[in-house]
CSV table of C-alpha atoms in Angstrom, one decimal:
chain,number,residue,atom,x,y,z
A,213,MET,CA,58.9,-159.5,14.6
A,214,LEU,CA,57.1,-157.6,17.3
A,215,ARG,CA,60.4,-156.2,18.7
A,216,GLY,CA,61.0,-154.6,15.3
A,217,ARG,CA,57.8,-152.7,15.4
A,218,VAL,CA,58.6,-151.1,18.8
A,219,PRO,CA,60.2,-147.9,17.3
A,220,ALA,CA,57.2,-147.4,15.0
A,221,LEU,CA,54.7,-147.9,17.9
A,222,ARG,CA,56.6,-145.5,20.1
A,223,ALA,CA,56.5,-142.9,17.3
A,224,GLN,CA,52.8,-143.5,16.9
A,225,ILE,CA,52.2,-143.1,20.6
A,226,HIS,CA,54.2,-139.9,20.6
A,227,GLY,CA,52.1,-138.6,17.7
A,228,LEU,CA,48.9,-139.5,19.5
A,229,SER,CA,50.1,-137.8,22.7
A,230,ALA,CA,50.9,-134.6,20.8
A,231,GLU,CA,47.5,-134.7,19.1
A,232,ILE,CA,45.7,-135.2,22.5
A,233,ASP,CA,47.6,-132.2,23.9
A,234,ARG,CA,46.6,-130.1,20.9
A,235,LEU,CA,43.0,-131.1,21.3
A,236,ARG,CA,43.1,-130.4,25.0
A,237,ASP,CA,44.5,-126.9,24.4
A,238,ALA,CA,41.8,-126.3,21.7
A,239,LEU,CA,39.0,-127.4,24.2
A,240,ASN,CA,40.4,-125.1,26.9
A,241,THR,CA,40.4,-122.3,24.4
A,242,VAL,CA,36.8,-123.0,23.4
A,243,ASN,CA,35.8,-123.1,27.1
A,244,ASP,CA,37.5,-119.8,27.8
A,245,GLU,CA,35.9,-118.1,24.8
A,246,ASN,CA,32.5,-119.5,25.8
A,247,ARG,CA,32.9,-118.2,29.4
A,248,TYR,CA,34.0,-114.8,28.1
A,249,ALA,CA,31.1,-114.6,25.7
A,250,TRP,CA,28.6,-115.4,28.4
A,251,ASP,CA,30.1,-112.8,30.7
A,252,GLU,CA,29.8,-110.2,28.0
A,253,HIS,CA,26.3,-111.3,27.3
A,254,ASP,CA,25.4,-110.9,31.0
A,255,ARG,CA,27.1,-107.5,31.2
A,256,LEU,CA,25.5,-106.1,28.1
A,257,ASP,CA,22.1,-107.4,29.0
A,258,GLN,CA,22.3,-105.8,32.4
A,259,GLU,CA,23.4,-102.5,30.9
A,260,ASN,CA,20.6,-102.7,28.4
A,261,ALA,CA,18.1,-103.2,31.3
A,262,LEU,CA,19.5,-100.2,33.2
A,263,LEU,CA,19.4,-98.0,30.2
A,264,ARG,CA,15.8,-99.0,29.5
A,265,ASP,CA,14.9,-98.2,33.1
A,266,ARG,CA,16.5,-94.8,32.8
A,267,LEU,CA,14.7,-94.0,29.6
A,268,THR,CA,11.4,-95.0,31.2
A,269,ALA,CA,12.1,-93.0,34.4
A,270,ALA,CA,12.8,-89.9,32.2
A,271,GLY,CA,9.5,-90.3,30.4
A,272,LEU,CA,11.2,-91.2,27.1
A,273,SER,CA,9.9,-93.9,24.8
A,274,LEU,CA,12.2,-96.6,23.4
A,275,PRO,CA,13.3,-96.1,19.8
A,276,GLY,CA,11.7,-98.4,17.3
A,277,GLY,CA,13.5,-101.7,16.9
A,278,VAL,CA,15.0,-101.8,20.4
A,279,ALA,CA,15.0,-105.3,21.6
A,280,GLY,CA,13.6,-106.3,25.0
A,281,VAL,CA,11.0,-104.9,27.3
A,282,PRO,CA,11.4,-103.1,30.6
A,283,ALA,CA,12.0,-105.2,33.7
A,284,GLY,CA,8.8,-106.5,35.3
A,285,THR,CA,6.8,-106.5,32.1
A,286,ALA,CA,6.2,-109.1,29.5
A,287,ALA,CA,5.4,-108.9,25.8
A,288,ALA,CA,1.9,-110.2,24.8
A,289,GLY,CA,1.8,-114.0,24.6
A,290,THR,CA,5.2,-114.6,26.2
A,291,SER,CA,4.1,-115.6,29.7
A,292,GLY,CA,7.1,-113.9,31.2
A,293,THR,CA,9.7,-115.5,28.9
A,294,SER,CA,12.2,-113.4,26.8
A,295,GLY,CA,11.8,-112.6,23.2
A,296,ALA,CA,8.9,-112.3,20.8
A,297,SER,CA,8.4,-116.0,20.5
A,298,GLY,CA,8.4,-116.7,24.2
A,299,ARG,CA,11.4,-119.1,23.9
A,300,ARG,CA,14.7,-118.7,25.6
A,301,PRO,CA,17.8,-119.1,23.3
A,302,ARG,CA,19.0,-122.7,23.3
A,303,GLY,CA,21.8,-123.2,25.9
A,304,SER,CA,20.9,-120.0,27.8
A,305,ARG,CA,21.7,-119.8,31.5
A,306,LYS,CA,20.3,-117.8,34.4
A,307,LEU,CA,21.8,-114.3,34.4
A,308,ARG,CA,23.7,-113.1,37.4
A,309,VAL,CA,21.7,-110.9,39.7
A,310,ASP,CA,24.4,-108.3,40.4
A,311,ARG,CA,24.3,-105.2,38.3
A,312,GLN,CA,27.2,-103.1,37.1
A,313,THR,CA,27.2,-99.3,36.8
A,314,VAL,CA,26.6,-98.0,33.3
A,315,TYR,CA,29.3,-95.6,32.2
A,316,THR,CA,28.1,-93.0,29.8
A,317,GLU,CA,31.4,-91.4,28.9
A,318,CYS,CA,32.5,-91.5,25.3
A,319,VAL,CA,34.7,-94.3,24.1
A,320,LEU,CA,38.3,-93.2,23.8
A,321,LYS,CA,39.4,-92.3,20.3
A,322,GLY,CA,43.0,-93.4,20.9
A,323,THR,CA,44.4,-89.9,20.4
A,324,GLU,CA,43.7,-88.4,23.9
A,325,PHE,CA,47.4,-88.4,24.7
A,326,THR,CA,50.5,-87.8,22.5
A,327,ALA,CA,52.6,-90.3,24.4
A,328,PRO,CA,51.7,-94.0,23.6
A,329,ASP,CA,52.4,-95.1,27.2
A,330,ASP,CA,50.1,-92.4,28.6
A,331,GLN,CA,47.4,-93.4,26.1
A,332,LEU,CA,47.5,-97.1,26.9
A,333,ALA,CA,47.8,-96.5,30.7
A,334,GLU,CA,44.5,-94.5,30.5
A,335,GLU,CA,42.8,-97.2,28.5
A,336,ILE,CA,43.9,-99.8,31.1
A,337,ARG,CA,42.7,-97.6,34.0
A,338,LEU,CA,39.2,-97.1,32.4
A,339,SER,CA,38.9,-100.8,31.7
A,340,TRP,CA,39.8,-101.6,35.3
A,341,ALA,CA,37.3,-98.9,36.6
A,342,ARG,CA,34.5,-100.3,34.4
A,343,ASN,CA,35.0,-104.0,34.9
A,344,VAL,CA,36.2,-104.5,38.5
A,345,ASP,CA,33.4,-104.1,41.1
A,346,ALA,CA,33.9,-101.2,43.5
A,347,PRO,CA,34.2,-103.4,46.6
A,348,ALA,CA,37.0,-105.4,44.9
A,349,LYS,CA,39.1,-102.5,43.8
A,350,ALA,CA,40.9,-102.1,47.1
A,351,ASP,CA,42.1,-105.7,47.0
A,352,HIS,CA,42.8,-105.7,43.2
A,353,PRO,CA,44.5,-102.4,42.4
A,354,LEU,CA,46.4,-101.9,39.1
A,355,ASN,CA,50.0,-103.0,39.8
A,356,TYR,CA,52.1,-103.0,36.6
A,357,ARG,CA,54.7,-101.4,34.4
A,358,PHE,CA,55.6,-101.5,30.7
A,359,GLY,CA,58.8,-103.2,30.1
A,360,ASP,CA,61.4,-101.9,27.7
A,361,GLY,CA,60.2,-102.6,24.1
A,362,PHE,CA,56.6,-103.5,25.1
A,363,LEU,CA,55.0,-100.4,23.5
A,364,ALA,CA,57.2,-100.8,20.4
A,365,SER,CA,56.0,-104.5,20.1
A,366,VAL,CA,52.4,-103.4,20.3
A,367,GLU,CA,52.9,-100.7,17.6
A,368,LYS,CA,54.7,-103.3,15.4
A,369,THR,CA,52.3,-106.2,15.9
A,370,VAL,CA,48.8,-104.7,16.5
A,371,GLY,CA,47.2,-102.2,14.1
A,372,ALA,CA,45.3,-99.3,15.7
A,373,GLY,CA,41.9,-100.3,14.2
A,374,GLU,CA,42.1,-104.0,14.8
A,375,SER,CA,39.9,-105.9,17.3
A,376,ALA,CA,43.1,-107.1,19.0
A,377,ARG,CA,44.0,-103.5,19.8
A,378,ARG,CA,40.5,-102.8,21.2
A,379,LYS,CA,40.8,-106.0,23.4
A,380,LEU,CA,44.3,-105.3,24.6
A,381,PRO,CA,43.5,-102.8,27.4
A,382,ASP,CA,40.9,-105.2,28.9
A,383,VAL,CA,43.4,-108.1,28.9
A,384,LEU,CA,46.1,-105.9,30.4
A,385,ALA,CA,43.8,-104.6,33.1
A,386,TRP,CA,42.6,-108.1,34.2
A,387,ILE,CA,46.2,-109.2,34.5
A,388,ALA,CA,47.4,-106.0,36.2
A,389,ALA,CA,44.6,-106.3,38.8
A,390,GLY,CA,45.4,-110.0,39.5
A,391,TYR,CA,42.5,-111.5,37.5
A,392,GLU,CA,44.6,-113.6,35.2
A,393,ASP,CA,42.0,-116.4,35.2
A,394,ARG,CA,39.7,-114.1,33.2
A,395,THR,CA,42.0,-114.1,30.2
A,396,SER,CA,42.2,-116.6,27.4
A,397,ARG,CA,44.6,-119.6,27.7
A,398,HIS,CA,46.7,-118.0,30.4
A,399,HIS,CA,49.7,-120.3,30.9
A,400,ALA,CA,53.3,-120.4,31.9
A,401,PHE,CA,55.8,-119.4,29.1
A,402,ARG,CA,58.3,-122.2,28.7
A,403,ALA,CA,61.8,-122.5,27.2
A,404,GLY,CA,60.6,-124.6,24.3
A,405,THR,CA,57.4,-125.7,22.6
A,406,SER,CA,57.0,-129.1,24.4
A,407,GLY,CA,54.8,-129.3,27.5
A,408,GLY,CA,57.8,-130.7,29.4
A,409,ALA,CA,60.1,-127.8,28.7
A,410,PRO,CA,61.1,-125.8,31.8
A,411,ARG,CA,59.2,-122.6,32.5
A,412,VAL,CA,61.1,-119.3,32.0
A,413,VAL,CA,62.2,-117.6,35.2
A,414,ARG,CA,64.2,-114.4,35.3
A,415,HIS,CA,67.1,-115.1,37.6
A,416,THR,CA,67.8,-111.5,38.5
A,417,ASP,CA,64.5,-111.1,40.5
A,418,GLY,CA,62.7,-114.5,40.3
A,419,ALA,CA,60.0,-113.2,38.0
A,420,LYS,CA,58.0,-115.9,36.2
A,421,ALA,CA,57.1,-115.6,32.5
A,422,PHE,CA,53.5,-116.0,31.2
A,423,ARG,CA,51.8,-116.1,27.8
A,424,VAL,CA,48.2,-115.2,27.1
A,425,ASP,CA,46.1,-115.4,23.9
A,426,LEU,CA,44.9,-112.1,22.6
A,427,GLU,CA,43.2,-113.8,19.7
A,428,THR,CA,42.2,-117.4,18.8
A,429,SER,CA,41.1,-119.2,15.6
A,430,THR,CA,42.6,-116.6,13.3
A,431,ALA,CA,45.7,-116.4,11.1
A,432,ALA,CA,48.6,-114.6,12.7
A,433,ALA,CA,46.9,-114.5,16.1
A,434,ARG,CA,48.6,-112.3,18.6
A,435,ARG,CA,50.0,-113.4,22.0
A,436,LEU,CA,50.8,-111.3,25.1
A,437,HIS,CA,53.9,-112.1,27.1
A,438,TYR,CA,54.6,-110.7,30.6
A,439,TRP,CA,56.5,-111.2,33.8
A,440,LYS,CA,54.9,-111.8,37.2
A,441,LEU,CA,57.2,-110.6,40.0
A,442,PRO,CA,57.5,-112.2,43.4
A,443,ASP,CA,55.8,-109.0,45.0
A,444,GLY,CA,52.7,-109.6,42.8
A,445,SER,CA,53.4,-106.8,40.4
A,446,VAL,CA,53.4,-107.3,36.6
A,447,GLU,CA,55.8,-106.2,33.9
A,448,PHE,CA,54.4,-106.4,30.4
A,449,HIS,CA,57.1,-107.7,28.0
A,450,SER,CA,55.7,-107.9,24.4
A,451,VAL,CA,52.9,-108.7,22.0
A,452,ASN,CA,53.9,-111.3,19.3
A,453,LEU,CA,52.5,-113.4,16.6
A,454,HIS,CA,51.4,-116.9,17.7
A,455,ASP,CA,54.5,-118.6,16.3
A,456,ASP,CA,56.9,-115.9,17.4
A,457,TYR,CA,58.4,-116.9,20.8
A,458,PRO,CA,60.3,-113.9,22.2
A,459,THR,CA,63.5,-114.1,24.2
A,460,MET,CA,62.6,-113.5,27.8
């Protein structure tokens, strides 16, 4: 009797293992998004403080409705804590003490260059210049190229006004500068959907294939695919929908 249930039990175990893998991936995604959100929170808070300091130094008053107070002062009744109520947001953490330079140039409109590769390359360069600290730039230069068909895949898959298109230069810059760990769900691209499938390696030069989430928790989420060459350089391959696995 028990022996007859073995196939069903094995199938159940297999299903539970797949569910555990799915939940683990979901948890990793949440952790990545939480870390990215806090980094953005810190960066924007620092930029806000710097801009307030510059306005104060220039003798200009803050516009009505601007949140926060200049560094070193406290709103009445707050006893040095942030916000009008004197309470820190639940789950807040201590901000990093390093400050980033505030760049005041206009945001790119997306039409500064007629050639798509020149336009995206400039957006990548500006993202790298803005997000990588000056002392780290020498050790983390941009080292990449666009593969055949990459720009066409971007044009086909990502609309010009979509949030994924605005996020794309930042993700490409992090990867091109060797900061893959700052992207969402960065993992090896495999020759199959199972976790035990072999990873994809290009036999002509030994480059390894990788896959990164451009979006999460949304229908038709976009994924970035690229090659990491043995010399450390990067070749961007394609942007695809989440269930579209390209031939690499």
